[in-house]
Coordinates of C-alpha atoms in Angstrom, one line a residue:
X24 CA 17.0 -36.2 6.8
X25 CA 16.9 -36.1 2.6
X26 CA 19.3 -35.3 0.0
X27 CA 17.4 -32.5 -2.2
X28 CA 19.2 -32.1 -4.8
X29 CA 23.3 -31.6 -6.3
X30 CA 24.3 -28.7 -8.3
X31 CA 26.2 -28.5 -11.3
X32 CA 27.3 -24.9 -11.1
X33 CA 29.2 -23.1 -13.7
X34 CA 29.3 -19.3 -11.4
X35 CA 30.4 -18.8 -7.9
X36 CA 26.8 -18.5 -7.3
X37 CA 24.4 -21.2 -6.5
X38 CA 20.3 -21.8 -6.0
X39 CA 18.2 -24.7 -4.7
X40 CA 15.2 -24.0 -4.5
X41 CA 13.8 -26.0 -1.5
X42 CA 10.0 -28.3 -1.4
X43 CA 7.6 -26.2 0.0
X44 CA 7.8 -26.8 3.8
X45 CA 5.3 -26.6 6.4
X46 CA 6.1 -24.2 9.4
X47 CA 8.0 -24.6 11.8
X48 CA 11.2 -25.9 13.1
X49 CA 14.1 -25.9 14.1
X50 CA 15.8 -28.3 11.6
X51 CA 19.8 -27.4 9.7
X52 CA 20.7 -27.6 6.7
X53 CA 23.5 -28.7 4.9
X54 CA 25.8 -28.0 2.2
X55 CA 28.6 -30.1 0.6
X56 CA 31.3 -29.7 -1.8
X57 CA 33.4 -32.2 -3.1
X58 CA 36.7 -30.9 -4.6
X59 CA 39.3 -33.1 -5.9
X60 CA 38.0 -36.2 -3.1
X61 CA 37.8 -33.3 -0.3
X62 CA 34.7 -32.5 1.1
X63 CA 33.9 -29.3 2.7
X64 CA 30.7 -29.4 4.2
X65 CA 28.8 -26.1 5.6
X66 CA 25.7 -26.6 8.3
X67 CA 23.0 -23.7 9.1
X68 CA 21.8 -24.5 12.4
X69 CA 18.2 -23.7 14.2
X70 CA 16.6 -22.7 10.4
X71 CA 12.6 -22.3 11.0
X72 CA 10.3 -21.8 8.0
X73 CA 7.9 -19.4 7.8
X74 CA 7.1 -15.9 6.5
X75 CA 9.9 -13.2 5.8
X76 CA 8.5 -9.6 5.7
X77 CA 10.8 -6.8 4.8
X78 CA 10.7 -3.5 6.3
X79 CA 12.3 -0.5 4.9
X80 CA 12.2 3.3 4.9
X81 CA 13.5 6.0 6.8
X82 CA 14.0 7.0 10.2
X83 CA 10.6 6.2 11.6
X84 CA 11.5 3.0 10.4
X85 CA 14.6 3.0 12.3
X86 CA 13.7 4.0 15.2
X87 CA 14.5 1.3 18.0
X88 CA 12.4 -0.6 20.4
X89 CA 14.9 1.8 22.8
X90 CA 13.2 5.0 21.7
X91 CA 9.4 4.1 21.7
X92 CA 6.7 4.6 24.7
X93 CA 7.0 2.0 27.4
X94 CA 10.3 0.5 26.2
X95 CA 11.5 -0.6 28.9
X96 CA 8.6 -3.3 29.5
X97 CA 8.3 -4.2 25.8
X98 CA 12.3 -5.0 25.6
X99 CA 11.3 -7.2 28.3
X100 CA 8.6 -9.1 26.7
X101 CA 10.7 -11.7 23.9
X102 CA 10.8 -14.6 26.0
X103 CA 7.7 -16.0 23.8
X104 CA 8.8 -14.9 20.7
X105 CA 11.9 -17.0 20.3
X106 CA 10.1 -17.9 16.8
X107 CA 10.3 -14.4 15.3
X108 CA 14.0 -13.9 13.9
X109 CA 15.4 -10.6 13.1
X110 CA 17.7 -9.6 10.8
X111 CA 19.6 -6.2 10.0
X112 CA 21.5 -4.5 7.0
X113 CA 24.4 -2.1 7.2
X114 CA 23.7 0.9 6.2
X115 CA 25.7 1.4 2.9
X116 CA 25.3 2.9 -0.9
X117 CA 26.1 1.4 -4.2
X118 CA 26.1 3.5 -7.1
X119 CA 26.0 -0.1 -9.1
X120 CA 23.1 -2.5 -8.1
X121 CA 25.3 -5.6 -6.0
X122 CA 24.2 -9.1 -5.8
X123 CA 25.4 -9.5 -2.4
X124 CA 25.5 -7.5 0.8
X125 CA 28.2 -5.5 1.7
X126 CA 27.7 -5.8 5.9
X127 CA 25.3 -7.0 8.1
X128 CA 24.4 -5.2 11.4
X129 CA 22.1 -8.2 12.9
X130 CA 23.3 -11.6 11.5
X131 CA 19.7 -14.0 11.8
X132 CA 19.0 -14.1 15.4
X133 CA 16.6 -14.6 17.9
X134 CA 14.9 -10.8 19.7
X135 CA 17.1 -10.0 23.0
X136 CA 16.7 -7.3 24.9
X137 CA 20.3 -5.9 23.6
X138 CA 19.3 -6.3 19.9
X139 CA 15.9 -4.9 20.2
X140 CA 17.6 -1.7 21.8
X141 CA 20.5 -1.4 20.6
X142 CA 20.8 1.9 20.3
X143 CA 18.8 5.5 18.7
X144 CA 18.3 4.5 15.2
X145 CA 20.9 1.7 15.1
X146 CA 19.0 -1.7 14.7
X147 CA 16.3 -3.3 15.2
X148 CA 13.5 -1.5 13.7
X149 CA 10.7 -0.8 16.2
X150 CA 7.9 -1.2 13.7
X151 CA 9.2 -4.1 12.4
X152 CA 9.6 -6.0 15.5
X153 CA 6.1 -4.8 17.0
X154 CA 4.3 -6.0 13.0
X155 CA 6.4 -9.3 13.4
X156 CA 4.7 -9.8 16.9
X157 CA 1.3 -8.8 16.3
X158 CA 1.4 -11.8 13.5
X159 CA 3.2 -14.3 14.9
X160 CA 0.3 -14.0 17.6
X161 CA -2.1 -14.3 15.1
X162 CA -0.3 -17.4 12.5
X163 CA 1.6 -19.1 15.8
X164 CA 4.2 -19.6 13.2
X165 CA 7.9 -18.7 12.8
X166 CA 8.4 -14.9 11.6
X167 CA 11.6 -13.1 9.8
X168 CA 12.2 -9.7 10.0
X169 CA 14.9 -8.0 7.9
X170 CA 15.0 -4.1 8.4
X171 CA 16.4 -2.2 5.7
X172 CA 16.2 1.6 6.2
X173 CA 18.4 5.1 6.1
X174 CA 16.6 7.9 7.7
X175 CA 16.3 11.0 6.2
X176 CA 16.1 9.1 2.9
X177 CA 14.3 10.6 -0.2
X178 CA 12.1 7.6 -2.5
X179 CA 14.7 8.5 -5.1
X180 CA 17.7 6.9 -2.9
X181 CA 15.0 3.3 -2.8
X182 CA 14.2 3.2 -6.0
X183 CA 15.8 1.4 -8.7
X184 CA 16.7 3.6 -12.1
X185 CA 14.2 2.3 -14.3
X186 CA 11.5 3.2 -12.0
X187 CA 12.5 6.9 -11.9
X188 CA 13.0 6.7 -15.7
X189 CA 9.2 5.9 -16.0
X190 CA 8.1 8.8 -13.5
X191 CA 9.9 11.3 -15.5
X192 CA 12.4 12.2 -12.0
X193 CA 14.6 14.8 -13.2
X194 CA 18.4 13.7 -12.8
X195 CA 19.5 14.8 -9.6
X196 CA 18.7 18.2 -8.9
X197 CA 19.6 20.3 -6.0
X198 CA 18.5 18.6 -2.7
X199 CA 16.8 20.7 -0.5
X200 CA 19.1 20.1 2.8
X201 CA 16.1 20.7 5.7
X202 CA 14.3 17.4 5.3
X203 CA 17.2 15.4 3.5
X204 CA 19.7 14.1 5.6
X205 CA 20.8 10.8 4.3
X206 CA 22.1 9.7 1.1
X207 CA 19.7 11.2 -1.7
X208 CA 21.6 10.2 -4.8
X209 CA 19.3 8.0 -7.4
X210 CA 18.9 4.9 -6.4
X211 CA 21.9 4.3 -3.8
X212 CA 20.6 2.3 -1.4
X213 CA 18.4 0.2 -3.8
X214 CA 21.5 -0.6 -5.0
X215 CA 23.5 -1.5 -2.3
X216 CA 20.8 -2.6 0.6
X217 CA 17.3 -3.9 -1.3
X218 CA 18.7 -5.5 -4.7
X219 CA 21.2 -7.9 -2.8
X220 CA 17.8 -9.6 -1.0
X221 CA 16.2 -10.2 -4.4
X222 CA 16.5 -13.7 -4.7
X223 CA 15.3 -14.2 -1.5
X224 CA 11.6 -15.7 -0.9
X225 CA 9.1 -12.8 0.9
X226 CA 5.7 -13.0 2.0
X227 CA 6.2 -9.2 2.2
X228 CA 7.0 -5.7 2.4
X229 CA 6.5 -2.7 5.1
X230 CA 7.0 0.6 3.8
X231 CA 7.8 3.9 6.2
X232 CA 8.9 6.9 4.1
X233 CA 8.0 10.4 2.8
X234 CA 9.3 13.1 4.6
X235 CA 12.3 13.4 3.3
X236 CA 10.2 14.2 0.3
X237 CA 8.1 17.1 1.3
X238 CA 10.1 19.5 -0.3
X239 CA 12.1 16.9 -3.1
X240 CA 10.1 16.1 -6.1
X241 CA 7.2 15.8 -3.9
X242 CA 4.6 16.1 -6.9
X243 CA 5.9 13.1 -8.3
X244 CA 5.3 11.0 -5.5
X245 CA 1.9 9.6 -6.7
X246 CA 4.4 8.1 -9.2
X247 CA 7.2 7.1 -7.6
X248 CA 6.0 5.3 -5.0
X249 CA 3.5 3.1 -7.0
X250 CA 6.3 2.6 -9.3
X251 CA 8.7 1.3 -6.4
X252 CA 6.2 -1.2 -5.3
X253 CA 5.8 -2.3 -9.0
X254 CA 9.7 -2.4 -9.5
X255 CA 10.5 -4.4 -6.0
X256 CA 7.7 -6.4 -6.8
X257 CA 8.8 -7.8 -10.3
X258 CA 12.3 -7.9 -9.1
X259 CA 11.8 -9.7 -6.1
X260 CA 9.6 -12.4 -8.3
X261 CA 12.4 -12.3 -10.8
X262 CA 15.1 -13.1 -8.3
X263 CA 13.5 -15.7 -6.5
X264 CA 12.7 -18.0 -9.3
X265 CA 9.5 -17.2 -8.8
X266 CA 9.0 -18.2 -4.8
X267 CA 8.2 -14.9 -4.2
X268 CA 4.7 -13.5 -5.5
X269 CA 4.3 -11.5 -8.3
X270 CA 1.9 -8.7 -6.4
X271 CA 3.2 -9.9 -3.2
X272 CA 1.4 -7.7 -0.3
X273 CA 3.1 -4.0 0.5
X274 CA 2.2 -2.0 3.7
X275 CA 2.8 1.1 4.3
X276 CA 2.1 4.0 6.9
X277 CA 0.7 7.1 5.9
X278 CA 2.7 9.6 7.9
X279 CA 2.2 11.2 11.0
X280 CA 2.3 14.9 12.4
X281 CA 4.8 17.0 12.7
X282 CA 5.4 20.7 14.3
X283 CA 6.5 22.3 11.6
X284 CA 7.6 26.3 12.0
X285 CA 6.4 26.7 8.4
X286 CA 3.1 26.5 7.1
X287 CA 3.2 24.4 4.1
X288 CA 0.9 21.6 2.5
X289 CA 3.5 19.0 2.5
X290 CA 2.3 16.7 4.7
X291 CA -1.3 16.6 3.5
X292 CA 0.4 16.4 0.0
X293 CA 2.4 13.5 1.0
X294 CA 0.0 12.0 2.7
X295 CA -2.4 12.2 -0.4
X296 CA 0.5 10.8 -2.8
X297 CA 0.9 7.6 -0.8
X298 CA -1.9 6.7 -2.2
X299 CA -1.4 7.5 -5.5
X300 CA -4.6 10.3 -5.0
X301 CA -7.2 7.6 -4.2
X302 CA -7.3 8.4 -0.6
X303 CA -7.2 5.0 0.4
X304 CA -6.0 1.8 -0.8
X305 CA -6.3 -1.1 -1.5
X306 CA -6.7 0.8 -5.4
X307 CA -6.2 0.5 -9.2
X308 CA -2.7 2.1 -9.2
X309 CA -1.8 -0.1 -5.9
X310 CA -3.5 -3.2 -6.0
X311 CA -2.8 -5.6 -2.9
X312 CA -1.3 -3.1 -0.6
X313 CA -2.3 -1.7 2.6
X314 CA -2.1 1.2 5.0
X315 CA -1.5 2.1 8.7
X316 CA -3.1 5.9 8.9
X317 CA -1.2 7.8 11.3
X318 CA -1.7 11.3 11.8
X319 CA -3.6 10.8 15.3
X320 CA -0.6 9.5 16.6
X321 CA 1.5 13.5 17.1
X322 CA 4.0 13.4 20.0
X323 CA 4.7 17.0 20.8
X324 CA 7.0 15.7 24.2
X325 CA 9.1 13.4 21.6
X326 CA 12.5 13.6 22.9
X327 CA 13.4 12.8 19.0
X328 CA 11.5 15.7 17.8
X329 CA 8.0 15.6 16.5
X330 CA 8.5 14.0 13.4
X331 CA 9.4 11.2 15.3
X332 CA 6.0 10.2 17.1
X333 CA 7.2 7.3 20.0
X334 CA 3.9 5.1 19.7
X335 CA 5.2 2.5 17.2
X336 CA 3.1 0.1 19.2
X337 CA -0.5 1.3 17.2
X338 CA 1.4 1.9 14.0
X339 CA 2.0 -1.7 14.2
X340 CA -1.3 -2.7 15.3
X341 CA -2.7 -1.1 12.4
X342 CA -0.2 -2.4 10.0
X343 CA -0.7 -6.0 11.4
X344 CA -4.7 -5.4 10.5
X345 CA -4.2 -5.0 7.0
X346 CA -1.6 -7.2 7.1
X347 CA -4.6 -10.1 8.0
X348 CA -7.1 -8.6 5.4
X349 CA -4.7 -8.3 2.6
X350 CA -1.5 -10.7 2.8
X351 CA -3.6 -13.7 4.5
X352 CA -7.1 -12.6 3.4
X353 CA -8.6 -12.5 6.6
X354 CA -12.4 -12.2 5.7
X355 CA -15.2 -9.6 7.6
X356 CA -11.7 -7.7 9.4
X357 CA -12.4 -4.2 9.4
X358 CA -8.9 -2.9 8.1
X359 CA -9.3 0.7 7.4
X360 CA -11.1 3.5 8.8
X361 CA -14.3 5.0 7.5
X362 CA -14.1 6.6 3.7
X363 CA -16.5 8.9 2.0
X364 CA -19.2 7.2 -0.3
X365 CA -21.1 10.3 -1.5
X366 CA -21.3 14.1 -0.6
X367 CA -24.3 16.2 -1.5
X368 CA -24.8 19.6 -1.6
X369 CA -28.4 20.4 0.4
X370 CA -27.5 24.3 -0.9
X371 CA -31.1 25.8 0.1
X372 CA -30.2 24.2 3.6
X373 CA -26.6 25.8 3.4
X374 CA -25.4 22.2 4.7
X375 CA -23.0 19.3 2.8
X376 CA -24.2 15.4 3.4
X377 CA -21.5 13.3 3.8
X378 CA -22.3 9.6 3.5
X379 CA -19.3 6.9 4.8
X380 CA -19.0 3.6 3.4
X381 CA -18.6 2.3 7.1
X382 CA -20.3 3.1 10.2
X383 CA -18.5 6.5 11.9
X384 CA -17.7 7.3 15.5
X385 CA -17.9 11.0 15.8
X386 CA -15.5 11.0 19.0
X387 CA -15.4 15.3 19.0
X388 CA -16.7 17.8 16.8
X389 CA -14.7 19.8 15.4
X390 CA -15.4 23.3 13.4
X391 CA -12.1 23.6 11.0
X392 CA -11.4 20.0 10.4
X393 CA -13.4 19.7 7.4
X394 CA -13.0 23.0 4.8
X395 CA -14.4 23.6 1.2
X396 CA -13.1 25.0 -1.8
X397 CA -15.9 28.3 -2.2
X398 CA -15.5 30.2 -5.5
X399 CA -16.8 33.3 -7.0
X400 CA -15.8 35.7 -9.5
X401 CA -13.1 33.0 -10.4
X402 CA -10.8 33.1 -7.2
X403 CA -11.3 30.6 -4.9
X404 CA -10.7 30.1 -1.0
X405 CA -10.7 27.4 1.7
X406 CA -13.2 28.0 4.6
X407 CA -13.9 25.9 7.5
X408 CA -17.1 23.4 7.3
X409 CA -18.3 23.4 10.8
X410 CA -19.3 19.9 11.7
X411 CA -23.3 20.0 12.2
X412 CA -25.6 16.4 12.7
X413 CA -24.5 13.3 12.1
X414 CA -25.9 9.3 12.6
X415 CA -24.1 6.4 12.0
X416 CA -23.0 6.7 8.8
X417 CA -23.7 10.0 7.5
X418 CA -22.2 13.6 8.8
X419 CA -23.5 17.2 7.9
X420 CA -21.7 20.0 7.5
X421 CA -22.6 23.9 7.3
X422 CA -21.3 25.9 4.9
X423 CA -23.5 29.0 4.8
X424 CA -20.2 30.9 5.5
X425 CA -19.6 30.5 1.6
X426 CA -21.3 33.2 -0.5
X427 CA -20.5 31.5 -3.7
X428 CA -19.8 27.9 -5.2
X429 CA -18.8 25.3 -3.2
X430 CA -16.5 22.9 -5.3
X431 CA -14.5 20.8 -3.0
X432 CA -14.0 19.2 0.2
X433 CA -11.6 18.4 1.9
X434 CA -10.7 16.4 5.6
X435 CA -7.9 16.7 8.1
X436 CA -5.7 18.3 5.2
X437 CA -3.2 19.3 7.4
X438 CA 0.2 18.7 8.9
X439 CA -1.1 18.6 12.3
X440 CA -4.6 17.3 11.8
X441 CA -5.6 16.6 15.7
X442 CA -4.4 15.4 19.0
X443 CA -3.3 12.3 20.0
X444 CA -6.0 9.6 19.1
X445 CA -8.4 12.6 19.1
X446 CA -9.1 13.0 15.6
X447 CA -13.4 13.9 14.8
X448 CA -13.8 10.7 13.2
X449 CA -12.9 6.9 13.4
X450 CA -14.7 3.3 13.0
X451 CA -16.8 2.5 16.4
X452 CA -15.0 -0.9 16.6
X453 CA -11.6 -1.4 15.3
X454 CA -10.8 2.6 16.5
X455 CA -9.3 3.3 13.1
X456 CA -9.3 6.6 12.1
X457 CA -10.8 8.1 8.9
X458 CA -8.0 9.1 6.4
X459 CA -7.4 12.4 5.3
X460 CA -9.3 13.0 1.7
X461 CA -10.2 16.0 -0.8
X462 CA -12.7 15.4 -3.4
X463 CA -14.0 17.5 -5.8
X464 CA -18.1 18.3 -5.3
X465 CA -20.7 18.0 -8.6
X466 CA -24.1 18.9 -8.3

């Protein structure tokens, strides 16, 4: 038992900034006010300390331990995590950013089988929970989850005005109504359900989001979403005194399949955009973040529809893995799945060497997976690349089917890439799939 510190306070609002603690718990702490010789005293019982991540995004993020694969065993399984505390927000908009939330869903509590599954999409994020339990098996220290997330939500709704400013995001056009279904308006819900957490102190973020954008301003998404991690992350620094990093660690997941009646390049678009055209990140535009790849993980049987895939369980494995590598610098964790190092054009073999930075698994061949860009006589078409020799870390490809210039290739660039966990290509050991990529090919 210590006295920290009194405040002189001049505002109805307040800080102390606590001595860093080790982890652990449970311990209370206690507030008192003396006004005019009466004291009113406030007491926060069972308060661990550890790491709070926050998760956020639209409905895949939603989604409740209720409505993913096997739910009825993992509602069960909560007994041993009695250390990983989750907390929800209301779903609510602002058009002004508030220093306070509005409602809660979840007050701080301990997982139960009732707030786990609560209901389709109303509290507590499936992701979330499953991320929070992969690392509080890995730390064995107290976990807090706060889920934040609207589904059917464009980036524009998340993403504070000055951050849209700097992209150039035209004020608010017509919404395209098939893939918006939530609030869209700028910057609503960073308003009213991320800026009231700012002054809080967060190890980090989880990010699932980007469909709602397929058809809404989806060119500028290699901007606006580096630009939201940026914004949160200066913000969240700002608000904290400084307890929160400034580049604190941001995950994300790359987004699945989807059946989609209309043949469009949205999702490989998307998927591209997430990371801000690198293909892969950690990068330059997105230092410190991390990505779960997920477009093995289709669900054609969903009762939710396709576009929401029930096996949150590998999402969050995946997650959790860069999670180790980036947030807590885990060292030799393989935390990503193979990328390209260099392709070469072996044109009086009619074949393409594709040389990975990791060691590959070639699980199946396939023959339309990979495609390059042939030109002649200035048009251009995409052809198939059938999948020829490979060892461990190079793959050849044939492409005597083009007739001209090959210029480009490109790697699972479509909506609905492959069958569940049957994609052509993942690591041999951590079973992480190689991420979708185009490149552009120079002799």
């Amino acid at each position: 038992m210590k006295k920290v510190t009194s405040v002189k306070a001049h505002s109805n609002t307040w800080m102390v900034v606590l001595d860093p603690m080790k982890p652990g718990g449970p311990f209370e702490v206690m507030a008192q006010q003396t006004l005019e010789k009466i004291n009113f005293t406030m007491r926060v019982h069972d308060v661990l300390f550890g790491d709070v991540w926050l998760c956020s995004g639209q409905s895949n993020m939603q989604m409740t331990v209720l409505q993913i694969l096997n739910a009825t065993r993992e509602l069960s399984n909560t007994a041993a995590y009695q250390s990983v505390r989750i907390f929800s927000v209301s779903p609510i908009q602002a058009e002004q950013e508030l220093e306070d939330l509005v409602a809660v869903d979840l007050q701080w509590s301990k997982p139960t089988e009732e707030n786990l599954g609560h209901g389709n999409f109303t509290y507590m994020s499936a992701v979330c929970w499953l991320f929070g339990r992969h690392l509080y098996d890995t730390l064995q220290y107290p976990i807090g989850l706060i889920s934040s997330s609207w589904g059917g939500t464009p980036i524009e709704a998340w993403s504070s005005r000055r951050s849209l400013k700097a992209c150039g995001v035209p004020k608010q056009g017509s919404v395209p109504s098939d893939t918006v279904t939530g609030p869209a308006k700028h910057s609503v819900l960073w308003n009213a359900m991320i800026h009231p957490l700012c002054s809080m102190t967060l190890k980090g973020v989880v990010w699932y989001q980007g469909e709602s954008n397929i058809n809404y301003n989806m060119d500028l998404y290699n901007c606006t979403f580096p630009a939201l991690i940026e914004d949160w992350r200066q913000t969240f620094h700002h608000g904290s005194q400084g307890q929160t990093e400034q580049y604190f660690p941001f995950g994300f997941v790359q987004l699945s399949s989807y059946l989609s009646k209309i043949r469009s390049d949205g999702f490989p678009q998307i998927r591209w955009h997430q990371t801000a055209d690198f293909g892969y990140v950690p990068n330059l535009k997105m230092p410190n973040t991390f990505m779960a790849v997920a477009m093995d993980l289709c669900d054609r049987e969903s009762p939710f529809g396709s576009i929401h895939p029930r096996d949150k369980q590998t999402v969050a494995y995946r997650l959790h893995l860069g999670a180790r590598a980036v947030a807590y610098g885990e060292k030799n964790l393989t935390f990503q799945g193979p990328l390209p190092e260099k392709i070469e054009r072996l044109a009086h073999k009619g074949l393409l060497n594709v040389t990975y930075y990791q060691e590959i698994q070639v699980q199946k061949r396939d023959n339309k997976i990979f495609e390059i860009s042939c030109c002649s006589d200035h048009q251009c078409k995409w052809l198939p690349a059938s999948m020829n020799t490979f060892s461990t870390q190079t793959l050849t490809l044939t492409i005597n089917s083009c007739h001209g210039t090959v210029v480009a290739l490109r790697y699972a660039w479509t909506t609905w890439p492959c069958e569940y966990k049957q994609c052509p290509l993942y690591h041999p050991s951590s079973a992480l799939p190689a991420p979708p990529f185009i490149a552009f090919i120079t002799d």
